[in-house]
Tab-separated table of C-alpha atoms and ligand atoms in Angstrom:
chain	number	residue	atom	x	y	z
A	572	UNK	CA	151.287	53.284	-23.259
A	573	UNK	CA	151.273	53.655	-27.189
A	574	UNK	CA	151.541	50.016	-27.046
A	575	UNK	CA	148.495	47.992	-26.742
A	576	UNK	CA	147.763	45.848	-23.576
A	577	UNK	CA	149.172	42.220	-24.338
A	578	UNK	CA	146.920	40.018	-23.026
A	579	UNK	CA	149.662	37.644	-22.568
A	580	UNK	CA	151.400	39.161	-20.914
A	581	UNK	CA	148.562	39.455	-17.534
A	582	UNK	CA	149.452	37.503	-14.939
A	583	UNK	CA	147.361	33.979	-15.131
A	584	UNK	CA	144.997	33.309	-12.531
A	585	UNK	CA	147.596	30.632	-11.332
A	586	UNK	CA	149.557	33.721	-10.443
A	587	UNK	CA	147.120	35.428	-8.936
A	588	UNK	CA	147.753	34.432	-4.651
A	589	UNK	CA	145.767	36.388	-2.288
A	590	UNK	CA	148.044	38.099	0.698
A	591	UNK	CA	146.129	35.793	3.846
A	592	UNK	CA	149.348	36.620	6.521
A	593	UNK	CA	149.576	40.073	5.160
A	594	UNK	CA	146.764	41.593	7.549
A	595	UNK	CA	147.814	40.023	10.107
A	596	UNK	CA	151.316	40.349	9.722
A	597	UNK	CA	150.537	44.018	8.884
A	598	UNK	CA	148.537	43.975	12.322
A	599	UNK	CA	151.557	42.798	14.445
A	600	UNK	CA	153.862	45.606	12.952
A	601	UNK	CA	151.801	48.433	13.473
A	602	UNK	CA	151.113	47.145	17.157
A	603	UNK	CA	154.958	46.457	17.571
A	604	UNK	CA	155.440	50.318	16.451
A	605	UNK	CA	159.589	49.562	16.067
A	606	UNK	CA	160.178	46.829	14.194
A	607	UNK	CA	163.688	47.122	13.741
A	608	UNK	CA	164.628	48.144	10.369
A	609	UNK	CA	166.311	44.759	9.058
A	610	UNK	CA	168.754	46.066	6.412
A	611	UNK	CA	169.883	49.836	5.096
A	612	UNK	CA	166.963	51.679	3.716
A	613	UNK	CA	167.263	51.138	-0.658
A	614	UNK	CA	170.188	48.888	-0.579
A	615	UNK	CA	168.540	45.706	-1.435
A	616	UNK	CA	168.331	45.820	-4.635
A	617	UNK	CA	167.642	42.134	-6.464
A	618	UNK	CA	170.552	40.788	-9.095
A	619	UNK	CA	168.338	40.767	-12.559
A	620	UNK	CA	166.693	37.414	-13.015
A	621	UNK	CA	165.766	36.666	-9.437
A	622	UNK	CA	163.256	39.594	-9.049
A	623	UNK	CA	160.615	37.237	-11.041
A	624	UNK	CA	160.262	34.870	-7.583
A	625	UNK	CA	161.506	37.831	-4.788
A	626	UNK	CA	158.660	37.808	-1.733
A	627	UNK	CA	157.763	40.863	0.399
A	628	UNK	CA	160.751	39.439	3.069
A	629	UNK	CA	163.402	39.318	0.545
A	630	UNK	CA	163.162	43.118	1.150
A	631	UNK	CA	164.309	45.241	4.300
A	632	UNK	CA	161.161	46.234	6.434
A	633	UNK	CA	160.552	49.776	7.496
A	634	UNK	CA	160.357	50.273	11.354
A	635	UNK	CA	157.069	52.391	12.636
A	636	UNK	CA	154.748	52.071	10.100
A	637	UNK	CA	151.226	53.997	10.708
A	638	UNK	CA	148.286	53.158	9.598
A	639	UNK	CA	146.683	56.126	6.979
A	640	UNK	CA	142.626	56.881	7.662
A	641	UNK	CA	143.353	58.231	3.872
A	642	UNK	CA	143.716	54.385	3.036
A	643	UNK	CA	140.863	52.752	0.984
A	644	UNK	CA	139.332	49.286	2.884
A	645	UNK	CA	139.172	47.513	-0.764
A	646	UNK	CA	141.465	44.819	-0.659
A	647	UNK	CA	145.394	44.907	-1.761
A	648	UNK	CA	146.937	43.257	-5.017
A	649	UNK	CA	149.176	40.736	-4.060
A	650	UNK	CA	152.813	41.585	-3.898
A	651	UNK	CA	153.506	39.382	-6.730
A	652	UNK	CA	151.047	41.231	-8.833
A	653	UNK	CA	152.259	44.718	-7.549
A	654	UNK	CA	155.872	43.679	-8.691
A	655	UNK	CA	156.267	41.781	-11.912
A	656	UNK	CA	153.107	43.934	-13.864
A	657	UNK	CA	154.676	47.400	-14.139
A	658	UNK	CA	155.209	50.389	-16.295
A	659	UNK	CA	158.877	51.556	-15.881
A	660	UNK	CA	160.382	52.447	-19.420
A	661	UNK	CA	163.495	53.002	-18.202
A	662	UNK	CA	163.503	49.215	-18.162
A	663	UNK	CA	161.630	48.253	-21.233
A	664	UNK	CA	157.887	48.465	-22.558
A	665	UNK	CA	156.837	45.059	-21.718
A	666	UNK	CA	154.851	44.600	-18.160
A	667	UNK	CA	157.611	42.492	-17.061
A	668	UNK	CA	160.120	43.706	-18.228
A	669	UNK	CA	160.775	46.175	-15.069
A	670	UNK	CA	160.693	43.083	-12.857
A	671	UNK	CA	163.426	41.208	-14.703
A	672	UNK	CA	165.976	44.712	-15.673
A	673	UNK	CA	165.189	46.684	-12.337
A	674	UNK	CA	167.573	44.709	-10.116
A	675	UNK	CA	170.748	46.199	-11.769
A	676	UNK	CA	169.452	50.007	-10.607
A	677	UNK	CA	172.042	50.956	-8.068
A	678	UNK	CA	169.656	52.673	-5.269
A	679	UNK	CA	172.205	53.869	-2.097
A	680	UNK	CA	173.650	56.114	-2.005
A	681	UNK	CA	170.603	58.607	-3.641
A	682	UNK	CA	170.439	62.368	-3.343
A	683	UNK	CA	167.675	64.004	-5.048
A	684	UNK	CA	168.095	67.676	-5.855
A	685	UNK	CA	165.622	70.086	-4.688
A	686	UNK	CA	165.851	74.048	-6.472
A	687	UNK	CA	164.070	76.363	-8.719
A	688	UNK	CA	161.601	78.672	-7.128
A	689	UNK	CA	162.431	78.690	-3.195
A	690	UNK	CA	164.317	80.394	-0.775
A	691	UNK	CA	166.673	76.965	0.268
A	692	UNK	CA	167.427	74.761	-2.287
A	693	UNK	CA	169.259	72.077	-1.344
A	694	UNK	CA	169.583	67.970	-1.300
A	695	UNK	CA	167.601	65.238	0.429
A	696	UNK	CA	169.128	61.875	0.853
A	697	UNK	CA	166.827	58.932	0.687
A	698	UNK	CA	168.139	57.065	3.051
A	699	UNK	CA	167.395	59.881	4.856
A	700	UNK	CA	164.240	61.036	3.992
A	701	UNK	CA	162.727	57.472	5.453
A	702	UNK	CA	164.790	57.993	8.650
A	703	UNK	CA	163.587	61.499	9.309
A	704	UNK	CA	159.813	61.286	8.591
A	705	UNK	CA	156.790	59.703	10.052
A	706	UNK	CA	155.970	56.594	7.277
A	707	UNK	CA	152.488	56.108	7.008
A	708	UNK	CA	150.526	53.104	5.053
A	709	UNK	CA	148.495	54.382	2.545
A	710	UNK	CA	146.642	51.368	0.374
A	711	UNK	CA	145.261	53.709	-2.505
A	712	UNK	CA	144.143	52.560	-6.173
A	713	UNK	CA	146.139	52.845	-8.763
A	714	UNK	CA	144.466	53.566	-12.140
A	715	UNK	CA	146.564	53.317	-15.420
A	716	UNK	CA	145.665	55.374	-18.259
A	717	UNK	CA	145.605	51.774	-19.910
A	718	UNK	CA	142.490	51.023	-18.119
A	719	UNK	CA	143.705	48.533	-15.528
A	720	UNK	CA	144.052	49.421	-12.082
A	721	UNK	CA	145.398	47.611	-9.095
A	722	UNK	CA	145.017	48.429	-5.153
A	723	UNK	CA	148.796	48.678	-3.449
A	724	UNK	CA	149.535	49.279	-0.079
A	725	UNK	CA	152.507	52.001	-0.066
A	726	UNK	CA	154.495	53.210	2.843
A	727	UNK	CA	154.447	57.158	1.911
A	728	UNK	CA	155.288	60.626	3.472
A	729	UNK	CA	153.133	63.146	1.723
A	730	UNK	CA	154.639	65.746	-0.182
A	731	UNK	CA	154.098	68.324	1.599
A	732	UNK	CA	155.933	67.584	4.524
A	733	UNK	CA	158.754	66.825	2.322
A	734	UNK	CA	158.763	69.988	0.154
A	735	UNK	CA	157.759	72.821	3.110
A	736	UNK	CA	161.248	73.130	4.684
A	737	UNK	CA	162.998	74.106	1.134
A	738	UNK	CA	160.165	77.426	1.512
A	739	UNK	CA	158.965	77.778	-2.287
A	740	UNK	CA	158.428	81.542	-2.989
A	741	UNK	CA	155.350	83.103	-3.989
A	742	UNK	CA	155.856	82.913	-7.568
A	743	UNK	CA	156.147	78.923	-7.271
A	744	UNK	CA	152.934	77.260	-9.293
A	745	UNK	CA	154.332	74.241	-9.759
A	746	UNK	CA	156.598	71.021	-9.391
A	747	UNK	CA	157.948	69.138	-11.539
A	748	UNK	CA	159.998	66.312	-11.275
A	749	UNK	CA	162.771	64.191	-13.073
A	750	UNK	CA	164.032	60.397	-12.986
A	751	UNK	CA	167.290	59.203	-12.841
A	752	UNK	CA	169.088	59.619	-16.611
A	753	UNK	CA	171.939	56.584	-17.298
A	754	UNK	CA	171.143	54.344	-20.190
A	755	UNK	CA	173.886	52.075	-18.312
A	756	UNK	CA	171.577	51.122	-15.548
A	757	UNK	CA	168.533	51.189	-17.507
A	758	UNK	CA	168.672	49.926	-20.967
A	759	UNK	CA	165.683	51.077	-21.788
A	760	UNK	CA	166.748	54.517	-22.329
A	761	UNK	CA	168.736	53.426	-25.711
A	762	UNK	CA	165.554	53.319	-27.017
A	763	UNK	CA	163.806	56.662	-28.292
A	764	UNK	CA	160.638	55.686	-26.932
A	765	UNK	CA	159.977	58.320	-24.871
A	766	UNK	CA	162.377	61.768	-24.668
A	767	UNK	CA	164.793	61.202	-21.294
A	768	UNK	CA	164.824	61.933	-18.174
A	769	UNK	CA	160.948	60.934	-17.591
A	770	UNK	CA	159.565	64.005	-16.768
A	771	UNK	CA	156.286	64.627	-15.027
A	772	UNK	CA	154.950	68.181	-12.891
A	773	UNK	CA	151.988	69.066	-11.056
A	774	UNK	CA	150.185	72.269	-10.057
A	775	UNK	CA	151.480	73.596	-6.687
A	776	UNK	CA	148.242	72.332	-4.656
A	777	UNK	CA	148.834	69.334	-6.047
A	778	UNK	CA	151.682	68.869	-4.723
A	779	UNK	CA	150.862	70.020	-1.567
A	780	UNK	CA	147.324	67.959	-1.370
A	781	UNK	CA	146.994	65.615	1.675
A	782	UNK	CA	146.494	62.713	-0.235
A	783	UNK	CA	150.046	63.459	-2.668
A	784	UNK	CA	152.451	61.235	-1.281
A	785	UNK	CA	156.214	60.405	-1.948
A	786	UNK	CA	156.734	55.968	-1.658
A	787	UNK	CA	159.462	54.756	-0.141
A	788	UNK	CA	157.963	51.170	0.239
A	789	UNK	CA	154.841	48.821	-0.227
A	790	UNK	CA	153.423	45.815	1.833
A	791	UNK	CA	155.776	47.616	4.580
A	792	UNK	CA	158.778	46.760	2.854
A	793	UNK	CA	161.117	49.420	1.000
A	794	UNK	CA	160.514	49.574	-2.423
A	795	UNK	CA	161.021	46.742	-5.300
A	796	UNK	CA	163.122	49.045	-8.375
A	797	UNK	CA	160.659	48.078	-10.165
A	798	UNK	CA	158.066	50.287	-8.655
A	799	UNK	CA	160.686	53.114	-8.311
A	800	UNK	CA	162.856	52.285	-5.957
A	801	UNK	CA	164.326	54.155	-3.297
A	802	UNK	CA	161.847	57.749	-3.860
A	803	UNK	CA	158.868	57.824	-6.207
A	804	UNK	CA	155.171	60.197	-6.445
A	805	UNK	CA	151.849	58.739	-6.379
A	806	UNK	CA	148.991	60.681	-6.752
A	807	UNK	CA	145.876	58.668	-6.655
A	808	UNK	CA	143.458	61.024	-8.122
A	809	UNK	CA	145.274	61.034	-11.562
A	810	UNK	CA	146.419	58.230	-14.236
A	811	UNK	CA	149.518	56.491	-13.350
A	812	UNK	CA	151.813	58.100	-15.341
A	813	UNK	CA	151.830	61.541	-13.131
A	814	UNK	CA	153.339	58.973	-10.344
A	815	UNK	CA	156.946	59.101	-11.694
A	816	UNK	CA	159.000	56.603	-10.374
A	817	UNK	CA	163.276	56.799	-8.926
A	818	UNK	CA	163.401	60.545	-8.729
A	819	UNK	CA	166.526	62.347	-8.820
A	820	UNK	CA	165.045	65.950	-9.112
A	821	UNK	CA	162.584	68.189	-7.621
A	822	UNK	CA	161.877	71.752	-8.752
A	823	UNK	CA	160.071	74.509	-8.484
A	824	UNK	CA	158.679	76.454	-11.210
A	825	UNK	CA	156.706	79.459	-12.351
A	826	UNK	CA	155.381	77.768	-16.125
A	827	UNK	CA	153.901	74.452	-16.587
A	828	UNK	CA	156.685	72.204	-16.521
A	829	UNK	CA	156.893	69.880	-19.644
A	830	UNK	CA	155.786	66.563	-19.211
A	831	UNK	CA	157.019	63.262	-20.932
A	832	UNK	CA	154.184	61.739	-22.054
A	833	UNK	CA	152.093	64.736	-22.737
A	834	UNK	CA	155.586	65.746	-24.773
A	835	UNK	CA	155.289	62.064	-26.732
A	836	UNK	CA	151.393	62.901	-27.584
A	837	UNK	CA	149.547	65.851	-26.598
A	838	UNK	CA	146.270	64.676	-27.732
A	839	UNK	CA	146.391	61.473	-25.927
A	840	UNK	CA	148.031	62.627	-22.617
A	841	UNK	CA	147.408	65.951	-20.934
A	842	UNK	CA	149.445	67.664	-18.496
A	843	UNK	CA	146.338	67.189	-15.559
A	844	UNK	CA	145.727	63.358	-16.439
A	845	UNK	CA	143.037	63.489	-13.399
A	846	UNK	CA	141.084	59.762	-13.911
A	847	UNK	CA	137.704	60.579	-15.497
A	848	UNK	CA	135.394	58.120	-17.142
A	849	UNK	CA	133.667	60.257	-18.794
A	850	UNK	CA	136.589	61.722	-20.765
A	851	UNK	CA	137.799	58.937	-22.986
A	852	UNK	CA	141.494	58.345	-24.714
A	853	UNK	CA	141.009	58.791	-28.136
A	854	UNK	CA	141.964	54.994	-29.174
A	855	UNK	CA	139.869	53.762	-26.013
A	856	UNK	CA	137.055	54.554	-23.158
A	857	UNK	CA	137.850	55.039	-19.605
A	858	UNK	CA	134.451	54.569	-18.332
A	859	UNK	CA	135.876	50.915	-17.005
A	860	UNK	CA	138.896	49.576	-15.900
A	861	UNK	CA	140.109	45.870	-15.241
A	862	UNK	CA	141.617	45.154	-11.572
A	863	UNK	CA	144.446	42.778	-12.060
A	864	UNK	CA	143.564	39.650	-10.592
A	865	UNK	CA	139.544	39.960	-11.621
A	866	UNK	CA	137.665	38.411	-14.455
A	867	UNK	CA	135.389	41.263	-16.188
A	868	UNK	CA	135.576	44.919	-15.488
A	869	UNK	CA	134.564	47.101	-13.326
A	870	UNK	CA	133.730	50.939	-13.398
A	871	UNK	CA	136.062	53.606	-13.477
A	872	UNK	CA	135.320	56.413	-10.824
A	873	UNK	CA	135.520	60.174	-11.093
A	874	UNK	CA	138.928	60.798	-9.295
A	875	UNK	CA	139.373	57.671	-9.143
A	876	UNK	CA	137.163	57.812	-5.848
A	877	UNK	CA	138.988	60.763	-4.898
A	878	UNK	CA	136.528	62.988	-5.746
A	879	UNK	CA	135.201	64.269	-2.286
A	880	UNK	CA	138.891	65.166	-1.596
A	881	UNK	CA	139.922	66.532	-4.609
A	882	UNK	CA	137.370	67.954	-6.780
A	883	UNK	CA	137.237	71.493	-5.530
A	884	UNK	CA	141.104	71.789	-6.964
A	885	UNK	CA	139.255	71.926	-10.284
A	886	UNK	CA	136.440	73.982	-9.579
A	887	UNK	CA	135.765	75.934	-12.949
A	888	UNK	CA	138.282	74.166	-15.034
A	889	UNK	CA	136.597	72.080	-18.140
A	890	UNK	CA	138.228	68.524	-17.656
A	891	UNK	CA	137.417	67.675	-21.160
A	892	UNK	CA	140.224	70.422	-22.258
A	893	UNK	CA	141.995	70.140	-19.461
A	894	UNK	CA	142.568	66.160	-19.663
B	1302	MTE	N1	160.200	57.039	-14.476
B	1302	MTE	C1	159.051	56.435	-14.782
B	1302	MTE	N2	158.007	56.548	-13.952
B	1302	MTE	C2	156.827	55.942	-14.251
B	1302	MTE	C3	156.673	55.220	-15.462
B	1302	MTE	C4	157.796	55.110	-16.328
B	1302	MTE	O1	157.751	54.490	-17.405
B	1302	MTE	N3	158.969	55.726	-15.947
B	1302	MTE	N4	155.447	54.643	-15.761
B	1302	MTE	C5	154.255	55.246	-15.128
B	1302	MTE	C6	153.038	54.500	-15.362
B	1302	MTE	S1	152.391	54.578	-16.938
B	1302	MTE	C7	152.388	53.827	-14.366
B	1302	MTE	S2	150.876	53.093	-14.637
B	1302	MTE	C8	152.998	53.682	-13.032
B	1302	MTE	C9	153.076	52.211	-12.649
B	1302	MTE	O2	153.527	52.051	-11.331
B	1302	MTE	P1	153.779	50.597	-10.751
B	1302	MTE	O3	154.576	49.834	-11.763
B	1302	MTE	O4	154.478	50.776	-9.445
B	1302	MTE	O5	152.411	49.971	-10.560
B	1302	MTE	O6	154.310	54.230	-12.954
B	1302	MTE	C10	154.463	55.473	-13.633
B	1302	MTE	N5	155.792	56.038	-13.357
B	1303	MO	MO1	150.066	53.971	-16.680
């Protein structure tokens, strides 16, 4: 993100396909409830260089689906878009560079560790997670601090259900949360670009918000690596960035945990990052955003739309120091 936006690099409108089956395949799933799940949960990781032409079905689908009322009615990116224009460091800077290095990340087996402040720390195993939970579709926006945004289906569990059974104690204010560390599966990490493990934290009722989900898929599929493949956040309300992608760790904490891109430039990237157009970057304004796949811009929204839901975290907080 201290890089500027290539426009190169967006995908041409040639690119851009619109999903025609997907409702209606989408349709036929959630009726058929129990799908059966075609392949083990994570394992399908792509070999690098094929990941550029992979399709929804060249990844396992995940059985019992349920449709979110949390889910906005705009319409989805395509999967295309959704998979080869990414921010994943681990894999490189460029916006495709995720979708070509990715495929190498090794995904199953993958335990992330849960501890800090609560009375059972323990494990979770993705694999796992998706078997034991209700999945639910959420299609939320996703608004990067780079003032694009794109519209992605993802098959989620929130949070909260996730994180209740390891009981945080009362001093608990916080979560933060690590991704994977090993330069050997993601050669971005011998570059300095940004202090490893990726590192991001939110405020305990964040974490526990309704709309705070962990992905474990999109377009009913398990996850591409390249969008953080087999466990990543999203929270909807804030930048991308807070979303932080293949986690391995999950902890509790008293203090603020540090965060990796408010560690790479404070005055750029605050620890709340909650979208806000009327609080601009210093090098650029977030009053509008592009969608991938549109001509022109269009305007940013408080929350990211989120506002009925969310503002009343904030209530008394100034959001131009707390950015
Ligand atoms: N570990 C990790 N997580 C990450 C990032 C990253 O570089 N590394 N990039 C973030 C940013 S800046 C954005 S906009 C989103 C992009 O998610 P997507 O590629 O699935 O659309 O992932 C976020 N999560
Ligand atoms: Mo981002």
């Amino acid at each position: 993100m201290l890089i500027r936006v290539r426009a190169a690099s967006d995908p041409r409108p040639s690119e851009i396909t619109p999903e025609p089956v997907y409702r209606d395949r989408r349709r036929f799933m959630m009726g058929a409830g129990a799908l059966a799940l075609t392949g083990a949960a994570g394992s399908v990781g792509l070999a690098p260089g094929r990941a550029l032409a992979a399709t929804a079905d060249d990844y396992a689908a995940l059985a019992g689906v349920v449709e979110s009322p949390l889910s906005t009615d705009e319409d989805p990116n395509s999967f295309r878009q959704i998979t080869t224009y990414n921010n994943f460091y681990e894999f490189g800077t460029g916006k495709e560079d995720p979708a070509r290095f990715a495929g190498r990340l090794e995904t199953s087996p993958w335990a992330i560790t849960v501890d800090g402040a609560c009375a059972k720390p323990g494990t979770l195993d993705a694999a796992a997670l998706i078997a034991d939970h209700r999945l639910e579709e959420r299609i939320y926006r996703l608004r990067c601090v780079e003032a694009w945004s794109m519209v992605i289906p993802w098959v989620g569990i929130p949070l909260a259900a996730v994180l209740t059974p390891f009981e945080p104690t009362g001093s608990a204010r916080y979560v933060a949360f690590e991704t994977l560390e090993d330069p050997t599966q993601m050669p971005g990490q011998r570059s300095r670009v940004l202090d490893w493990p990726y590192r991001e934290g939110l405020r305990l009722d964040e974490a526990m918000h309704p709309l705070t989900i962990l992905a474990v898929g999109l377009y009913g599929r398990v996850l591409p690596n390249q969008n953080g493949a087999p466990v990543r956040l999203v929270v909807p309300w804030k930048y991308g960035f807070k979303s932080i992608k293949s986690i391995v760790r999950i902890r509790f904490t008293e203090e603020q945990p540090p965060t990796s891109w408010n560690m790479a430039q404070p005055s750029e990237y605050g620890f709340y990052a909650n979208v806000n157009p009327t609080v601009d970057h210093p090098r650029w304004s977030q009053a509008r955003e592009r969608r991938i796949g549109e001509w022109g811009r269009r305007d940013t929204l408080m929350f990211n739309g989120y506002g009925e839901q969310v503002a009343s975290l904030y209530s008394g907080m100034d959001l131009t120091t707390h950015f």
